[in-house]
Amino acid sequence: MRLRLKKLANDKGWTLRILSYLLQVHYQTILGWNQGRAHPRLEMLFMLSKVLNCRVEDFLDEKNHDLIQRKLDDCQSNGNFDSI
């Protein structure tokens, strides 16, 4: 799942390198998140939303957002959250 970090950082006038400095993580880590090769922990998602002044949902592109919503809806209807 790719995160839209580059666009959100650019909207603030920042590069991904600046974002990595602010979050105190390696630049390669940010690149991995942005390209979908790695995924941040939940607490880092909240830090990203705070630093970028946006909602966690804003990181996801429309395709990924819909996929996650469908998966959550299925789990709620089945009462099974083990597959998330």
mmCIF file of C-alpha atoms in Angstrom:
data_model
loop_
_atom_site.group_PDB
_atom_site.id
_atom_site.type_symbol
_atom_site.label_atom_id
_atom_site.label_comp_id
_atom_site.label_asym_id
_atom_site.label_seq_id
_atom_site.Cartn_x
_atom_site.Cartn_y
_atom_site.Cartn_z
ATOM 1 C CA MET A 1 0.000 0.000 0.000
ATOM 2 C CA ARG A 2 1.535 3.265 -1.110
ATOM 3 C CA LEU A 3 1.245 6.368 1.008
ATOM 4 C CA ARG A 4 0.869 9.798 -0.563
ATOM 5 C CA LEU A 5 3.611 11.356 1.549
ATOM 6 C CA LYS A 6 5.372 13.169 -1.282
ATOM 7 C CA LYS A 7 2.260 15.119 -2.272
ATOM 8 C CA LEU A 8 1.355 15.936 1.333
ATOM 9 C CA ALA A 9 4.917 17.062 2.106
ATOM 10 C CA ASN A 10 5.092 19.120 -1.105
ATOM 11 C CA ASP A 11 1.815 20.805 -0.165
ATOM 12 C CA LYS A 12 3.631 22.139 2.914
ATOM 13 C CA GLY A 13 6.686 23.144 0.866
ATOM 14 C CA TRP A 14 8.764 20.246 2.207
ATOM 15 C CA THR A 15 10.732 17.463 0.571
ATOM 16 C CA LEU A 16 10.636 13.884 1.795
ATOM 17 C CA ARG A 17 14.108 14.474 3.215
ATOM 18 C CA ILE A 18 12.763 17.301 5.389
ATOM 19 C CA LEU A 19 9.876 15.074 6.468
ATOM 20 C CA SER A 20 12.303 12.318 7.453
ATOM 21 C CA TYR A 21 14.282 14.822 9.534
ATOM 22 C CA LEU A 22 11.137 16.055 11.308
ATOM 23 C CA LEU A 23 10.061 12.491 12.102
ATOM 24 C CA GLN A 24 13.606 11.435 13.013
ATOM 25 C CA VAL A 25 13.564 8.441 10.664
ATOM 26 C CA HIS A 26 15.898 7.539 7.825
ATOM 27 C CA TYR A 27 15.141 9.019 4.425
ATOM 28 C CA GLN A 28 15.070 5.489 2.962
ATOM 29 C CA THR A 29 12.316 4.632 5.447
ATOM 30 C CA ILE A 30 10.165 7.499 4.148
ATOM 31 C CA LEU A 31 10.866 6.420 0.562
ATOM 32 C CA GLY A 32 9.802 2.869 1.393
ATOM 33 C CA TRP A 33 6.525 4.081 2.885
ATOM 34 C CA ASN A 34 5.884 6.386 -0.052
ATOM 35 C CA GLN A 35 6.561 3.626 -2.593
ATOM 36 C CA GLY A 36 4.668 0.894 -0.732
ATOM 37 C CA ARG A 37 7.757 -1.243 -0.024
ATOM 38 C CA ALA A 38 7.310 -0.821 3.744
ATOM 39 C CA HIS A 39 4.578 0.306 6.116
ATOM 40 C CA PRO A 40 4.790 2.579 9.151
ATOM 41 C CA ARG A 41 3.647 1.426 12.573
ATOM 42 C CA LEU A 42 0.333 2.789 13.793
ATOM 43 C CA GLU A 43 1.935 5.294 16.167
ATOM 44 C CA MET A 44 4.041 6.638 13.272
ATOM 45 C CA LEU A 45 0.896 7.112 11.175
ATOM 46 C CA PHE A 46 -0.450 9.323 13.935
ATOM 47 C CA MET A 47 2.841 11.238 14.075
ATOM 48 C CA LEU A 48 2.697 11.720 10.301
ATOM 49 C CA SER A 49 -0.841 13.065 10.530
ATOM 50 C CA LYS A 50 0.192 15.479 13.272
ATOM 51 C CA VAL A 51 3.300 16.737 11.449
ATOM 52 C CA LEU A 52 1.501 17.036 8.107
ATOM 53 C CA ASN A 53 -1.677 18.397 9.727
ATOM 54 C CA CYS A 54 -3.974 15.906 7.997
ATOM 55 C CA ARG A 55 -6.036 12.817 8.706
ATOM 56 C CA VAL A 56 -4.544 9.326 8.502
ATOM 57 C CA GLU A 57 -7.018 8.619 5.676
ATOM 58 C CA ASP A 58 -5.376 11.384 3.633
ATOM 59 C CA PHE A 59 -2.227 9.246 3.241
ATOM 60 C CA LEU A 60 -4.074 6.628 1.250
ATOM 61 C CA ASP A 61 -4.874 6.977 -2.402
ATOM 62 C CA GLU A 62 -8.516 6.405 -3.376
ATOM 63 C CA LYS A 63 -7.919 2.804 -4.480
ATOM 64 C CA ASN A 64 -6.300 1.801 -1.171
ATOM 65 C CA HIS A 65 -8.866 3.710 0.866
ATOM 66 C CA ASP A 66 -11.730 1.823 -0.827
ATOM 67 C CA LEU A 67 -9.950 -1.510 -0.369
ATOM 68 C CA ILE A 68 -9.443 -0.935 3.346
ATOM 69 C CA GLN A 69 -13.030 0.243 3.798
ATOM 70 C CA ARG A 70 -14.399 -2.885 2.074
ATOM 71 C CA LYS A 71 -12.197 -5.104 4.235
ATOM 72 C CA LEU A 72 -13.366 -3.370 7.414
ATOM 73 C CA ASP A 73 -17.000 -3.603 6.316
ATOM 74 C CA ASP A 74 -16.609 -7.348 5.650
ATOM 75 C CA CYS A 75 -15.017 -7.890 9.054
ATOM 76 C CA GLN A 76 -17.760 -5.940 10.820
ATOM 77 C CA SER A 77 -20.511 -7.908 9.111
ATOM 78 C CA ASN A 78 -18.792 -11.234 9.914
ATOM 79 C CA GLY A 79 -17.581 -10.204 13.356
ATOM 80 C CA ASN A 80 -14.129 -11.518 12.419
ATOM 81 C CA PHE A 81 -11.274 -9.043 12.725
ATOM 82 C CA ASP A 82 -8.529 -11.670 12.657
ATOM 83 C CA SER A 83 -8.074 -11.302 8.879
ATOM 84 C CA ILE A 84 -7.078 -7.625 9.039
#
